[in-house]
mmCIF file of C-alpha atoms in Angstrom:
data_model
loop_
_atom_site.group_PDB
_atom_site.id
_atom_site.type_symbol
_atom_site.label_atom_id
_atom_site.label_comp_id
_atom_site.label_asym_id
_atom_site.label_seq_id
_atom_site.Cartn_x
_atom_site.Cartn_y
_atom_site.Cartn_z
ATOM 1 C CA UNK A 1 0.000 0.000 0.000
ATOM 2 C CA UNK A 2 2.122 2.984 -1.257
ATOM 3 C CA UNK A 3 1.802 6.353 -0.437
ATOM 4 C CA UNK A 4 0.208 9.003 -2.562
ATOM 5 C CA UNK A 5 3.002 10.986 -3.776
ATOM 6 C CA UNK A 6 2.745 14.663 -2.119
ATOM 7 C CA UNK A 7 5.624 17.540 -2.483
ATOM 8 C CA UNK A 8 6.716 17.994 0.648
ATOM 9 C CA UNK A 9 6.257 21.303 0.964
ATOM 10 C CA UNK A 10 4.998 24.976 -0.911
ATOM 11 C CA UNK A 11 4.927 28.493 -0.095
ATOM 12 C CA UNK A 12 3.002 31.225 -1.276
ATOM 13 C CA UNK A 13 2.018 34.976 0.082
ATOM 14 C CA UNK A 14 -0.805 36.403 1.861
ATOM 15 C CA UNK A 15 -3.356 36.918 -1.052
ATOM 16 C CA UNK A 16 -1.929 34.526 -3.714
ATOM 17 C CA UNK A 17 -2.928 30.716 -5.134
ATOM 18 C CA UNK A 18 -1.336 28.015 -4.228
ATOM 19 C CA UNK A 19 -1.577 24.476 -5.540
ATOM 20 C CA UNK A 20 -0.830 21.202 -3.827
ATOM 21 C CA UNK A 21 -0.463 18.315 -6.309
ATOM 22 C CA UNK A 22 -0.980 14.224 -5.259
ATOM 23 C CA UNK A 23 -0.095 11.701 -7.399
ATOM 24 C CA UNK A 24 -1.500 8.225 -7.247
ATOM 25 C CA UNK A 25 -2.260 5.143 -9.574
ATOM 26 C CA UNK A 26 -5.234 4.316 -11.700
ATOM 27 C CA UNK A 27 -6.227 1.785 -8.318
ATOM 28 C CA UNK A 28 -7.073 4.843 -6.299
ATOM 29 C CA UNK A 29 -6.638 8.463 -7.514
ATOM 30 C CA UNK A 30 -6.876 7.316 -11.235
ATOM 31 C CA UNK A 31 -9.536 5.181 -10.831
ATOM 32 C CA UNK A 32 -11.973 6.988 -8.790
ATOM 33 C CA UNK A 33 -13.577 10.077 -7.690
ATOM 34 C CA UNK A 34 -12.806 9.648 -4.115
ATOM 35 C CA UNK A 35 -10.409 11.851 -3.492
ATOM 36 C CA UNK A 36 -10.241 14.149 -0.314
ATOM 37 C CA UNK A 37 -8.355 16.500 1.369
ATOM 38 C CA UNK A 38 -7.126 17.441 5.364
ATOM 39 C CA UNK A 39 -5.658 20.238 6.862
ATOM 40 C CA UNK A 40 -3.965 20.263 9.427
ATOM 41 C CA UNK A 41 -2.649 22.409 11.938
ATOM 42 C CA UNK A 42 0.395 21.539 14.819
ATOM 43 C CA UNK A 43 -0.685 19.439 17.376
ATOM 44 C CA UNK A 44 -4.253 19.326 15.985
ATOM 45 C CA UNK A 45 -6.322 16.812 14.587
ATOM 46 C CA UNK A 46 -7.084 16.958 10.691
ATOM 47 C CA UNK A 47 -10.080 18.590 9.077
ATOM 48 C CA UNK A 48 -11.791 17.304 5.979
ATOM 49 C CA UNK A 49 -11.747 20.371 3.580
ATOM 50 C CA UNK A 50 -12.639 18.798 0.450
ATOM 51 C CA UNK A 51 -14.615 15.236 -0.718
ATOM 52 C CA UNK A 52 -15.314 13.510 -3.684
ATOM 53 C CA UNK A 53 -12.342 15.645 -5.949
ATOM 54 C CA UNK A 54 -14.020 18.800 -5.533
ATOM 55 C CA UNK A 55 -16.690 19.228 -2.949
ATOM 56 C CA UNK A 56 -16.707 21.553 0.439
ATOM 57 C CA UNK A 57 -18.314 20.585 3.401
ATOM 58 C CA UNK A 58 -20.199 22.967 5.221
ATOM 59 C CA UNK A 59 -18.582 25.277 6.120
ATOM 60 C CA UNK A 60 -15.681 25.220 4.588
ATOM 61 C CA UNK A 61 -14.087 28.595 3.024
ATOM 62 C CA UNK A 62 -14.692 28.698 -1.089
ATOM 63 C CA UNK A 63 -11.245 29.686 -1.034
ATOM 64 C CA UNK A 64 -10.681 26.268 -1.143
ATOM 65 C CA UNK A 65 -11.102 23.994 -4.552
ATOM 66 C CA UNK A 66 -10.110 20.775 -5.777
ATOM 67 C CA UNK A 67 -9.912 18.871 -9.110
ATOM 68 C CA UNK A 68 -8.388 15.620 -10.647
ATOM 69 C CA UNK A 69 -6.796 15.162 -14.124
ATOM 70 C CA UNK A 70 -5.533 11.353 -14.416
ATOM 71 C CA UNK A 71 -3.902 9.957 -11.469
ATOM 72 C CA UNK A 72 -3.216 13.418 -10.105
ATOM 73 C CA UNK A 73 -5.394 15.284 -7.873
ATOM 74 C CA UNK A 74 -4.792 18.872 -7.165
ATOM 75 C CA UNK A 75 -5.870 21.092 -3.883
ATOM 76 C CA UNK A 76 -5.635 24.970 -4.966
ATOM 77 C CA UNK A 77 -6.264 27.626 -1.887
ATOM 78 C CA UNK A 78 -6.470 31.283 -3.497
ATOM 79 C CA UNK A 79 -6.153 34.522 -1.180
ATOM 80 C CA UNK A 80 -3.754 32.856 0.894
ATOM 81 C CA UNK A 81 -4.334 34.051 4.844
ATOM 82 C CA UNK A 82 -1.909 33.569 7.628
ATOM 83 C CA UNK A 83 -4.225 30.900 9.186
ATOM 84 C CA UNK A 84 -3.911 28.859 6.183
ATOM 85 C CA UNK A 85 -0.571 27.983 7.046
ATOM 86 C CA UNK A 86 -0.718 24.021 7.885
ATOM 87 C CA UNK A 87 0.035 20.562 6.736
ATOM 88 C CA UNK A 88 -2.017 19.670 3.881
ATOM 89 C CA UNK A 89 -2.909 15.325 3.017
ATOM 90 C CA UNK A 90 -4.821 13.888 0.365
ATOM 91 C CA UNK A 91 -6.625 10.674 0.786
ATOM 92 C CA UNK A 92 -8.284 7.757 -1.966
ATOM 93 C CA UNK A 93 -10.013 5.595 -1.655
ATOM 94 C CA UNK A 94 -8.016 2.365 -3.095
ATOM 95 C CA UNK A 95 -8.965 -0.874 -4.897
ATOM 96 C CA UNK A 96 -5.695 -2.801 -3.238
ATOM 97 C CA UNK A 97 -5.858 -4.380 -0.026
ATOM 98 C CA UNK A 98 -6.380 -1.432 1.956
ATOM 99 C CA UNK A 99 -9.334 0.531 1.928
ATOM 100 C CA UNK A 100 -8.127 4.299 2.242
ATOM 101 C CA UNK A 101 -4.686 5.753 1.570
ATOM 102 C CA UNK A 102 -3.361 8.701 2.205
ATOM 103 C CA UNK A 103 -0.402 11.127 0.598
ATOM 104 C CA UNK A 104 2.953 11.812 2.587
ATOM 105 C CA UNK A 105 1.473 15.445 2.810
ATOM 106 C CA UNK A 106 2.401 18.674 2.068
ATOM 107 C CA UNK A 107 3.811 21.638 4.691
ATOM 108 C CA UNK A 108 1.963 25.021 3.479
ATOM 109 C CA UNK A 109 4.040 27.948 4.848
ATOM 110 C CA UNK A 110 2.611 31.495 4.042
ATOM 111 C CA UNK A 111 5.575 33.855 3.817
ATOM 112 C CA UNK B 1 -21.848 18.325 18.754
ATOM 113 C CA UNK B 2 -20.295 15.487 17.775
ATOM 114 C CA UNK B 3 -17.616 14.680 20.414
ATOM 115 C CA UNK B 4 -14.346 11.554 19.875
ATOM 116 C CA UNK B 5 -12.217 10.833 23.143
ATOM 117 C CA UNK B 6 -9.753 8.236 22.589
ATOM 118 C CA UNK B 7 -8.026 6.383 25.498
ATOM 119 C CA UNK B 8 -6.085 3.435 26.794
ATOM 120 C CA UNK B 9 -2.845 4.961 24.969
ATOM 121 C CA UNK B 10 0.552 4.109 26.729
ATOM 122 C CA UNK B 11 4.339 2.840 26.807
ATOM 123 C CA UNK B 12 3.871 -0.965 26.063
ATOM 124 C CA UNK B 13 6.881 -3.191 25.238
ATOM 125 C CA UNK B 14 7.551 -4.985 22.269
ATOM 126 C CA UNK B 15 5.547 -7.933 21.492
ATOM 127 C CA UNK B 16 2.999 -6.411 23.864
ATOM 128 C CA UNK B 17 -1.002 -5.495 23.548
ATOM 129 C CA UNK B 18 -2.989 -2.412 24.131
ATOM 130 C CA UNK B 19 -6.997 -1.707 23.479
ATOM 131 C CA UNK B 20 -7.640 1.578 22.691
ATOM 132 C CA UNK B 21 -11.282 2.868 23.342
ATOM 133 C CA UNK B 22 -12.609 5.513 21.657
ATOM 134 C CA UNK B 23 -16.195 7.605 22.956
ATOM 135 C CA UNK B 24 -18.624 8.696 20.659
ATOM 136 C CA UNK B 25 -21.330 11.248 21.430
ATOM 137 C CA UNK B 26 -23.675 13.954 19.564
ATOM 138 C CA UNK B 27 -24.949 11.716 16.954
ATOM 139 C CA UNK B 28 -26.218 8.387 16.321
ATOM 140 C CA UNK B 29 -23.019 5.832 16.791
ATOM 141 C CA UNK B 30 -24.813 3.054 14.889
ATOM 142 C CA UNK B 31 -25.454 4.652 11.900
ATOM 143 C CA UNK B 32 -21.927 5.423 11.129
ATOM 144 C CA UNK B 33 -18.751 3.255 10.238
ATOM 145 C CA UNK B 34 -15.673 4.046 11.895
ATOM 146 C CA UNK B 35 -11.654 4.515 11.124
ATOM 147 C CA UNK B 36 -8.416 4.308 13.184
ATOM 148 C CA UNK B 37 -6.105 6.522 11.705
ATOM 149 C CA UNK B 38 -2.156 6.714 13.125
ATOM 150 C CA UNK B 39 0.705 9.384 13.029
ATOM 151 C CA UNK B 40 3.879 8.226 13.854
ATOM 152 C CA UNK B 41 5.848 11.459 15.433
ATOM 153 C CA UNK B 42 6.528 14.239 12.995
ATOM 154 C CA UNK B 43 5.329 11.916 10.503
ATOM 155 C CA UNK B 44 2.354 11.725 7.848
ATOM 156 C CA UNK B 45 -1.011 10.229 8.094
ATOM 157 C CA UNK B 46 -1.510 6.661 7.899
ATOM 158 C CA UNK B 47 -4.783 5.096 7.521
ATOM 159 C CA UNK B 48 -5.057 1.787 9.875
ATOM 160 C CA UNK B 49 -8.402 -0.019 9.961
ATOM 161 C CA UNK B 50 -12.156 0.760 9.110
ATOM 162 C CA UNK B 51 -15.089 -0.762 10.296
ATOM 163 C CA UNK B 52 -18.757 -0.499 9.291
ATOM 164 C CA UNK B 53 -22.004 1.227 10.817
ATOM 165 C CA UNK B 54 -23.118 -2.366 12.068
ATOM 166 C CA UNK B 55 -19.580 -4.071 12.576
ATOM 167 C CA UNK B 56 -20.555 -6.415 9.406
ATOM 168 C CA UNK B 57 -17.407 -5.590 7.547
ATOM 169 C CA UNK B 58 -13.632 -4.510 8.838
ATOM 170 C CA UNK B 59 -11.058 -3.455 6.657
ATOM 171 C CA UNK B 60 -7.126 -3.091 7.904
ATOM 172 C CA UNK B 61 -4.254 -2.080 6.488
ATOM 173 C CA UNK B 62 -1.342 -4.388 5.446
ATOM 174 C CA UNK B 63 0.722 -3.126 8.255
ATOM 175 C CA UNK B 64 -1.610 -4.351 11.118
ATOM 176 C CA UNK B 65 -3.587 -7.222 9.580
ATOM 177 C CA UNK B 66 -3.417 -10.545 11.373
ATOM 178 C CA UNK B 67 -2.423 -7.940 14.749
ATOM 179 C CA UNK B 68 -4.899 -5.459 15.123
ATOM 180 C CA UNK B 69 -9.085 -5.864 15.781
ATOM 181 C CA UNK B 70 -11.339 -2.919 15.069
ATOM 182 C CA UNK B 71 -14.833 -3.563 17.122
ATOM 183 C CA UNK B 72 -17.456 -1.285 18.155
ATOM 184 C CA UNK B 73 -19.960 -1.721 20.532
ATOM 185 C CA UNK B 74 -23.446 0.278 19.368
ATOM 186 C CA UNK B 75 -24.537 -0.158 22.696
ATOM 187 C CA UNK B 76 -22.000 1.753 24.458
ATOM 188 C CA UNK B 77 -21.263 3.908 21.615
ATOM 189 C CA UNK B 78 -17.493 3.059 21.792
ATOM 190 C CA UNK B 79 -15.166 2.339 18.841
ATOM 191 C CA UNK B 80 -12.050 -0.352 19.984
ATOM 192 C CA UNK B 81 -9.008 -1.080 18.226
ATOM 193 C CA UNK B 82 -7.114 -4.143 19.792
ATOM 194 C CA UNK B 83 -3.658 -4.011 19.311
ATOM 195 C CA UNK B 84 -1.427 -7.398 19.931
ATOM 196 C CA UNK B 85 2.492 -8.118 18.768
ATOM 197 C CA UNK B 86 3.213 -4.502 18.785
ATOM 198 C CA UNK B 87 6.445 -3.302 16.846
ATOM 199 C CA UNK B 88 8.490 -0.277 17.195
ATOM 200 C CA UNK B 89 7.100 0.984 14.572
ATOM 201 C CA UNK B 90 3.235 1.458 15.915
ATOM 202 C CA UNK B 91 4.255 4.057 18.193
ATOM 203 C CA UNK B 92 2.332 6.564 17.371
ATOM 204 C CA UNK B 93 -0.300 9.252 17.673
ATOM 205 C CA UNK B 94 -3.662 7.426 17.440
ATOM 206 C CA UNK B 95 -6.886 8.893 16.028
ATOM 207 C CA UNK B 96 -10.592 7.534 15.622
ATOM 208 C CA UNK B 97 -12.370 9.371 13.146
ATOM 209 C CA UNK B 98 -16.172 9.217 11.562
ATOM 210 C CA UNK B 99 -17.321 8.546 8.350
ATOM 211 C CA UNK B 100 -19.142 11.585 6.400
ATOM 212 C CA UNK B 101 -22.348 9.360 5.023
ATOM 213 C CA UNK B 102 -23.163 6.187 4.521
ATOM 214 C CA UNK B 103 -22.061 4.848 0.612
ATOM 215 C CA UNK B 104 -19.236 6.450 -0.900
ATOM 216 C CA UNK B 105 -18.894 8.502 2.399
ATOM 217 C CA UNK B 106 -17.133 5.793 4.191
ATOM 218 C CA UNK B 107 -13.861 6.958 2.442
ATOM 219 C CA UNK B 108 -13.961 10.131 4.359
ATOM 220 C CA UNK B 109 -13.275 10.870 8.043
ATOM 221 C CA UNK B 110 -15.819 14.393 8.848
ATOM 222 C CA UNK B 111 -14.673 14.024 12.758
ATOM 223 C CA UNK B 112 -11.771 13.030 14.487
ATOM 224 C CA UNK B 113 -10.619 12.807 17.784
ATOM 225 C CA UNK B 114 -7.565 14.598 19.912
ATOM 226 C CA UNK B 115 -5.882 11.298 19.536
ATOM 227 C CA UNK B 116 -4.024 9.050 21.754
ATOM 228 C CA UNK B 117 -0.409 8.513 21.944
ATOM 229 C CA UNK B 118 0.669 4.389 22.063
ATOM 230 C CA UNK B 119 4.693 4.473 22.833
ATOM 231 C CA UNK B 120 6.184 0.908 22.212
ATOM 232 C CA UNK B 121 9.440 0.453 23.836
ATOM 233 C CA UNK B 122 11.529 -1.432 25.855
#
């Protein structure tokens, strides 16, 4: 059960788009659209920001979008804020043994 | 609100066993499936066993199967992971989290707990 395939980290500035990338196979990412996104922050336990490629929960900023082409899913988070600033995992769901996998995640620092 | 406490974490030697509990609360236990999710220190997510709404079906990962036991009791509205033969490489910061919605919502976690920290060591 390998990892998604997340860069470790990006940077943007207050204001600007950023884009987080994860990379999978065509038995999870690829394959289907159940792809979702976490933040989070130190010490804290993750948030679900985004389901099914490219739905919000309630209550979740529209600030934050997602989208798949292939095996690669994409997080994007325009007008960057200082609060954004977190760790950043996708998750699959995965046709292998496992059910759910997630990506090594990405460190979002806002300069 | 929907509430998660995990307990029953601790410093457990190699080859040892733990049960981790997990209480539910502000909404309906049964009707959901559950996931353990770990985080090793200053390490990534990694997604450890599922179980569903009725305890019907468990899923594990590759990593734990044949070691670990998800259960819940819907009675008590507690989630359990039973951990035997544990490795160095279980310690870890673990998490039970709730489904979104029944269906294709089981592959999302909408809640999670504070988490509980299981330390193997000698």
């Amino acid at each position: 059960q390998s990892a998604l395939t997340q860069p470790a980290s990006v940077s943007g500035s207050p204001g600007q788009s950023i884009t987080v990338s994860c990379t999978g196979t065509s038995s999870d990412v690829g394959g289907y659209n159940y792809v979702s996104w976490y933040q989070q922050h130190p010490g804290k336990a993750p948030k679900l920001m985004i389901y099914d490629v490219s739905n919000r929960p309630s209550g979740v900023s529209n600030r934050f979008s997602g989208s798949k082409s292939g095996n690669t899913a994409s997080l994007t988070i325009s007008g960057l804020q200082a609060e954004d600033e977190a760790d950043y995992y996708c998750s699959s769901y995965t046709s292998s043994s496992a059910l759910v996998v997630f990506g090594g995640g990405t460190k979002l620092t806002v300069l | 609100q929907v509430q998660l406490v995990e307990s029953g974490g601790g410093v457990v030697q190699p080859g040892g066993s733990l049960r981790l509990s997990c209480a539910a609360s502000g909404f309906t236990f049964s009707s959901y499936g559950m996931h353990w999710v770990r985080q090793a220190p200053g390490k990534g997510l990694e997604w450890v066993a599922f179980i569903r709404y009725d305890g019907s079906n468990k899923d594990y990962a590759d990593s734990v199967k044949g070691r670990f036991t998800i259960s819940k009791d819907n009675s008590r509205n507690t989630l359990f992971l039973q951990m035997n033969s544990l490795r160095g490489e279980d310690t870890a910061v673990y998490f039970c989290a709730k489904t979104y919605y029944y269906g294709s919502g089981i592959y999302y976690l909408d809640n999670w707990g504070q988490g509980t920290l299981v330390t193997v060591s000698s």
